[in-house]
Amino acid sequence: MKFDPASNIQDLLQFGEYGDVNPSVTDSATFTFMQAKTMLETFKGEAEGCFLYSRHWNPSNKYLADALAAMEGTEAAWVTASGMGAITSALLQMCNSGDHIVASMTTYGGTFAFLNNWVKKFNIGVTFVDISDLEQVKAAMRPNTKVIYTETMTNPLLAVSDIPSLAEIAHEAGARLVVDNTFTPLIVAPAQYGADVTVYSLTKFVNGKNDCVAGAICGTTDFINSLIDVNDGTAMLLGPVLDPFRSSSILKNLHTLHIRMQQHSRNALFLSEKLKELGMKVNYPGLKEHRDHALLKKLMNPDYGFGGMLSIDVDTAENSVKLMEQMEMEGVGYLAVSLGYFKTLFSNPGLSTSSEVPEEKQREMGMSEGLIRFSVGLDHNIERTFEKIRKCLKQTGMIK
Ligand SMILES: *Cc1c(COP(=O)(O)O)cnc(C)c1O
């Protein structure tokens, strides 16, 4: 039977103690016990269904985590206060001082900064590779490599990772594959292709409202339990827990994700094709000429299209600034970082989200200084939006 993430979420029975159709929101940091013995058992992780303290688990976070595990088809999940909280907790749980990570050269800027600068404090080595070059990935593996790290669709270049092959390389070397699936929820379920841990910034498409930051880690029950172990769990001890009020609101938004992803993808494909017709340099995995079009087609759930992210290259940073300012004035969307919002957002990664990446590395990755990344919104009339963009391209002299 086809893996059907939206139905997996829909089929969960989650409701409040009075039959409230939305689960009650946890408004407590701590939980009472009738017997001291049960409290000790909960501490040791031996009491099923008992909550002890909100940094460890609380019912609201459990509902959201269970829904995300259902979406990914993993045994378990845990929710964090940000995407970076998820990424850093997962990686620090897997690596000790002296260990090694093989990571994609193109990742979210914060992830790049963490891997390039921060993990040095703990003597964790990182080799950055072109993740599409599987021979380069294999050659980078060392006896102490614990993790291969990548994004399903990399930020900002939208290269697609060959998750089944990367999982094989990792497992042959006794390492684990960690995949950031922030750009492609529902479209790709990395665990179905052998990824050991899937991480998310829920801030983006999953929540879709840009009203908070949040993250998630999906994996085996053993891994999730190790993360929140009271003695040595990274998440338990560093404490990046999500607030239960936010869990509750994100859970409600998760239930419309399948409809939103379809519209994001439909709109992004439409804009990509139209911009290409105008002669613009367009980068969108849904276009046949995109380098990873065939690979994404192999991995994706066709119900949700090729995603809501696209980029165009207008050659110079100066051009990009002119065009973005004009598009904001014309109401195409907002000049803002982040993505997955109901309105269109655009930014130049080199001047924003990837500015952590040194300029020569940006060029090495193939990131042009004139790159504009779009997170295409849920616009009802995307033809009208396209006409606005066309007008801006004319006004800024980029097309005749
Ligand atoms: C935004 C983002 C992150 C970081 O998430 P926060 O919620 O901002 O901490 C990580 N990975 C990707 C791909 C992102 O787009």
XYZ file of C-alpha atoms and ligand atoms in Angstrom:
415
model
C 0.000 0.000 0.000
C 1.201 3.502 -0.823
C 2.663 5.456 2.108
C 0.021 8.085 2.840
C 1.300 10.602 5.410
C -1.741 12.903 5.450
C -4.079 9.985 6.145
C -1.734 8.738 8.838
C -2.150 12.093 10.594
C -5.906 12.175 9.983
C -6.421 8.712 11.474
C -4.914 9.589 14.854
C -7.519 9.864 17.590
C -6.390 12.809 19.684
C -8.906 14.664 21.815
C -9.245 16.344 25.185
C -10.428 14.793 28.445
C -13.972 16.125 27.958
C -14.202 14.989 24.376
C -12.893 18.354 23.139
C -12.124 17.831 19.447
C -8.814 19.591 19.920
C -6.649 18.066 22.650
C -6.535 20.112 25.854
C -3.527 22.391 26.145
C -1.034 21.566 28.867
C -0.773 24.557 31.157
C 1.588 22.962 33.670
C 5.317 22.648 34.132
C 4.980 19.788 36.598
C 2.611 16.859 37.231
C 1.288 15.279 40.436
C 1.463 11.649 41.481
C -0.754 9.773 43.922
C 2.082 7.418 44.743
C 5.727 8.319 45.183
C 6.663 4.973 43.669
C 5.100 5.882 40.320
C 7.097 9.108 40.331
C 10.356 7.202 40.697
C 9.303 4.785 37.942
C 8.510 7.716 35.653
C 11.946 9.158 36.360
C 13.518 5.895 35.301
C 11.365 5.852 32.167
C 9.463 2.773 33.313
C 5.956 4.183 33.814
C 3.986 4.225 30.571
C 1.722 7.257 29.972
C 2.924 9.252 32.994
C 4.211 12.803 32.748
C 6.786 14.130 35.151
C 8.060 17.530 34.097
C 7.420 19.610 30.992
C 11.024 19.840 29.789
C 10.951 16.066 29.406
C 7.421 15.510 28.084
C 4.027 17.096 28.392
C 0.744 15.977 26.811
C 0.554 18.814 24.245
C 4.059 18.115 22.966
C 3.278 14.405 22.884
C 0.224 14.952 20.665
C 2.229 16.986 18.170
C 5.185 14.584 18.290
C 2.904 11.584 17.704
C 1.305 13.314 14.717
C 4.728 14.102 13.229
C 5.900 10.520 13.760
C 2.750 9.379 11.929
C 3.548 11.782 9.086
C 7.103 10.471 8.757
C 6.338 6.834 9.458
C 8.874 6.783 12.293
C 8.370 5.086 15.656
C 8.650 8.315 17.599
C 9.373 12.047 17.556
C 10.162 14.892 19.929
C 9.425 18.592 19.444
C 11.848 21.443 20.037
C 11.721 25.203 20.476
C 13.323 25.790 17.045
C 14.656 23.968 14.015
C 18.197 24.667 15.202
C 17.253 23.125 18.558
C 16.283 19.948 16.701
C 19.370 19.836 14.473
C 21.904 20.564 17.203
C 20.308 18.202 19.748
C 20.169 15.323 17.270
C 23.776 15.776 16.138
C 25.216 16.270 19.617
C 23.383 13.156 20.785
C 25.086 11.101 18.066
C 28.607 12.511 18.268
C 31.229 12.506 20.979
C 34.460 14.447 21.064
C 36.766 13.035 18.369
C 33.933 11.883 16.106
C 33.392 12.986 12.531
C 30.462 14.176 10.401
C 30.175 14.200 6.613
C 27.876 17.061 5.667
C 26.450 18.585 2.548
C 28.260 21.769 1.563
C 24.913 23.446 0.926
C 22.702 23.543 3.981
C 20.738 26.156 5.852
C 23.150 28.924 6.949
C 22.676 28.263 10.686
C 23.419 24.584 10.209
C 26.499 25.456 8.183
C 27.724 27.812 10.912
C 27.115 25.172 13.600
C 29.063 22.537 11.661
C 31.786 24.829 10.362
C 32.467 26.788 13.575
C 30.690 25.620 16.685
C 31.355 21.856 16.863
C 35.109 22.576 16.910
C 34.654 23.365 20.609
C 34.082 19.659 21.123
C 36.700 18.456 18.672
C 34.079 17.061 16.295
C 35.456 16.997 12.753
C 33.326 17.883 9.726
C 34.033 17.227 6.058
C 31.826 19.201 3.671
C 31.037 17.474 0.406
C 29.002 17.952 -2.749
C 26.217 15.689 -1.531
C 25.155 14.876 -5.099
C 28.574 13.344 -5.770
C 28.241 9.936 -4.087
C 31.883 9.018 -4.781
C 32.950 12.158 -2.923
C 30.679 11.199 -0.019
C 32.172 7.682 0.118
C 35.707 9.043 -0.025
C 34.978 11.384 2.882
C 33.877 8.573 5.224
C 36.333 7.754 8.037
C 36.355 5.052 10.718
C 35.110 7.660 13.230
C 32.334 9.035 10.977
C 29.085 8.875 12.941
C 26.756 10.877 10.736
C 26.041 11.828 7.152
C 24.033 15.051 7.265
C 22.003 16.525 4.438
C 18.767 18.272 3.463
C 16.226 16.535 1.228
C 16.147 19.683 -0.882
C 19.114 21.857 -0.081
C 18.890 25.486 0.894
C 19.110 27.654 -1.183
C 20.107 25.792 -4.352
C 17.294 23.224 -4.314
C 19.565 20.280 -5.101
C 17.888 16.999 -4.135
C 19.683 14.401 -2.003
C 19.723 10.782 -3.116
C 18.496 9.569 0.272
C 18.434 5.795 -0.467
C 22.066 5.819 -1.682
C 23.241 8.053 1.173
C 21.556 5.742 3.697
C 23.393 2.800 2.164
C 26.760 4.579 2.337
C 26.116 5.591 5.956
C 24.991 2.159 7.086
C 27.865 0.342 5.369
C 30.224 2.534 7.381
C 28.324 2.046 10.654
C 27.137 5.665 10.583
C 23.650 7.186 10.574
C 21.927 9.373 8.024
C 20.291 12.553 9.337
C 18.055 14.464 6.924
C 16.568 17.943 7.281
C 13.187 17.722 5.525
C 12.060 21.315 6.186
C 11.464 22.184 2.486
C 9.579 19.001 1.614
C 7.120 17.823 4.286
C 4.662 15.229 2.877
C 6.496 15.411 -0.465
C 9.329 13.187 0.760
C 9.423 10.981 3.866
C 13.166 10.385 4.367
C 12.657 7.542 6.872
C 10.892 5.550 4.138
C 14.191 5.571 2.234
C 16.445 4.615 5.106
C 17.172 7.917 6.874
C 17.750 7.205 10.568
C 16.704 10.607 11.853
C 14.597 13.300 10.191
C 14.768 16.834 11.538
C 12.478 19.762 10.866
C 12.174 23.435 11.288
C 8.413 23.458 11.932
C 8.648 27.245 11.641
C 8.321 26.907 7.869
C 5.768 24.890 5.866
C 4.586 22.621 8.689
C 3.255 25.470 10.803
C 2.882 27.791 7.833
C 1.831 30.897 9.768
C 5.154 32.528 10.649
C 3.885 33.138 14.167
C 6.553 31.122 15.996
C 9.763 29.121 15.675
C 9.706 25.400 16.411
C 11.371 22.159 15.401
C 11.120 18.386 15.530
C 13.260 15.260 15.600
C 11.747 12.031 14.212
C 13.372 8.619 14.617
C 13.290 5.341 16.483
C 11.840 5.076 19.981
C 15.326 4.169 21.231
C 16.854 7.309 19.749
C 14.115 9.622 21.010
C 14.333 8.063 24.475
C 18.111 8.533 24.464
C 17.635 12.234 23.650
C 15.441 12.760 26.702
C 17.259 10.453 29.083
C 17.434 12.264 32.432
C 21.084 11.305 32.914
C 22.682 11.986 29.555
C 20.049 12.974 27.005
C 21.088 16.031 24.994
C 17.553 17.385 24.672
C 16.770 16.787 28.327
C 19.978 18.432 29.548
C 20.319 21.323 27.074
C 16.580 21.890 27.380
C 15.366 23.163 23.963
C 11.790 22.091 24.658
C 8.827 23.567 22.776
C 6.204 25.478 24.724
C 2.974 23.425 24.926
C 0.810 26.362 23.804
C 2.783 26.431 20.570
C 2.591 22.663 20.174
C -1.136 22.944 20.385
C -1.372 25.639 17.683
C 1.120 23.883 15.392
C -0.855 20.635 15.664
C -3.961 22.381 14.349
C -1.983 23.833 11.447
C -0.475 20.426 10.666
C -3.961 19.183 9.798
C -4.157 21.537 6.798
C -0.601 20.937 5.596
C -1.635 18.540 2.804
C -3.885 21.161 1.193
C -1.333 23.931 1.619
C 1.546 21.931 0.107
C -0.524 21.232 -2.998
C -1.220 24.929 -3.489
C 2.386 26.004 -2.773
C 3.611 23.496 -5.357
C 1.002 24.368 -7.952
C 1.803 28.070 -7.674
C 5.590 27.536 -7.727
C 5.383 25.350 -10.833
C 3.207 27.937 -12.581
C 5.587 30.806 -11.781
C 8.641 28.743 -12.775
C 7.223 27.923 -16.177
C 6.097 31.481 -16.828
C 9.378 33.037 -15.696
C 11.250 30.594 -17.901
C 9.124 31.670 -20.866
C 10.250 35.235 -20.185
C 13.839 34.042 -20.530
C 14.728 34.249 -16.830
C 17.232 31.811 -15.300
C 14.903 29.730 -13.136
C 15.860 27.017 -10.704
C 12.913 24.766 -9.750
C 13.049 20.990 -9.309
C 9.679 20.688 -11.047
C 11.187 21.856 -14.344
C 12.409 19.011 -16.556
C 15.792 20.646 -17.088
C 16.512 20.856 -13.338
C 19.472 18.611 -12.607
C 17.591 16.615 -9.962
C 14.143 16.528 -11.574
C 14.268 12.747 -12.217
C 15.641 11.999 -8.746
C 12.919 14.001 -7.007
C 10.271 12.316 -9.156
C 11.569 8.976 -7.919
C 11.433 9.991 -4.243
C 8.374 12.196 -4.069
C 4.765 11.561 -3.252
C 3.120 12.822 -6.456
C 0.104 14.118 -4.503
C 2.110 17.132 -3.330
C 4.091 18.326 -6.328
C 7.660 19.635 -6.371
C 7.426 22.054 -3.468
C 6.960 25.768 -2.932
C 10.573 26.935 -3.285
C 12.136 28.336 -6.434
C 14.969 30.670 -7.243
C 15.899 32.971 -10.087
C 19.298 34.367 -10.911
C 19.444 38.029 -11.904
C 23.285 38.034 -12.108
C 24.184 40.805 -9.679
C 23.344 41.626 -6.077
C 22.388 45.118 -7.216
C 19.808 43.750 -9.668
C 18.387 41.486 -6.987
C 17.952 44.373 -4.555
C 16.190 46.508 -7.157
C 13.849 43.716 -8.162
C 13.018 42.639 -4.597
C 12.235 46.192 -3.496
C 10.021 46.676 -6.531
C 8.198 43.383 -5.935
C 7.466 44.372 -2.361
C 6.036 47.699 -3.561
C 3.845 45.945 -6.128
C 2.481 43.537 -3.514
C 4.014 40.339 -4.877
C 4.924 39.454 -1.309
C 7.406 40.421 1.379
C 11.145 40.907 1.299
C 11.831 38.635 4.259
C 13.820 35.573 5.205
C 12.042 32.352 6.170
C 9.645 30.345 4.047
C 6.509 28.252 3.972
C 4.282 31.233 4.747
C 0.843 31.820 3.199
C 2.198 34.902 1.458
C 5.124 34.873 -0.918
C 8.475 35.677 0.693
C 11.668 36.459 -1.170
C 15.245 37.195 -0.242
C 18.749 37.027 -1.625
C 20.433 34.162 0.268
C 23.917 35.624 -0.188
C 22.742 38.814 1.551
C 20.723 37.024 4.245
C 20.181 33.375 5.216
C 23.478 32.155 3.787
C 25.574 35.158 4.762
C 27.208 32.873 7.356
C 28.792 31.065 4.412
C 32.047 32.741 3.305
C 31.795 34.288 -0.153
C 34.277 31.960 -1.847
C 32.339 28.984 -0.432
C 29.109 30.490 -1.798
C 30.671 30.611 -5.276
C 32.036 27.068 -4.834
C 28.490 25.899 -4.068
C 27.268 27.551 -7.234
C 25.432 30.322 -5.379
C 25.295 33.392 -7.570
C 25.339 36.860 -5.975
C 22.157 37.642 -7.926
C 20.164 34.691 -6.629
C 16.662 35.452 -5.352
C 14.953 32.689 -3.446
C 11.159 32.630 -3.448
C 8.901 30.827 -1.047
C 5.753 30.904 -3.122
C 2.573 31.642 -1.177
C -0.940 30.278 -1.313
C -2.123 32.956 -3.777
C -5.564 32.152 -5.120
C -4.849 33.856 -8.439
C -1.262 33.092 -9.327
C -1.621 34.513 -12.857
C -2.272 37.893 -11.284
C 0.856 37.460 -9.140
C 2.860 36.553 -12.218
C 1.659 39.716 -13.976
C 2.884 41.758 -11.017
C 6.302 40.084 -11.196
C 6.441 40.681 -14.953
C 5.684 44.344 -14.380
C 8.527 44.572 -11.826
C 10.950 42.859 -14.193
C 10.060 45.446 -16.845
C 10.289 48.394 -14.456
C 13.762 47.318 -13.339
C 14.912 46.778 -16.911
C 15.437 43.048 -16.587
C 13.128 42.228 -19.452
C 11.936 44.306 -22.392
C 14.846 27.737 8.933
C 15.588 26.485 8.725
C 16.259 25.869 9.786
C 16.330 26.488 11.169
O 15.097 26.478 11.781
P 14.657 27.530 12.946
O 13.266 27.103 13.243
O 14.772 28.891 12.377
O 15.588 27.304 14.080
C 16.892 24.683 9.543
N 16.876 24.103 8.323
C 16.255 24.674 7.277
C 16.281 24.002 5.961
C 15.591 25.886 7.440
O 14.987 26.450 6.391
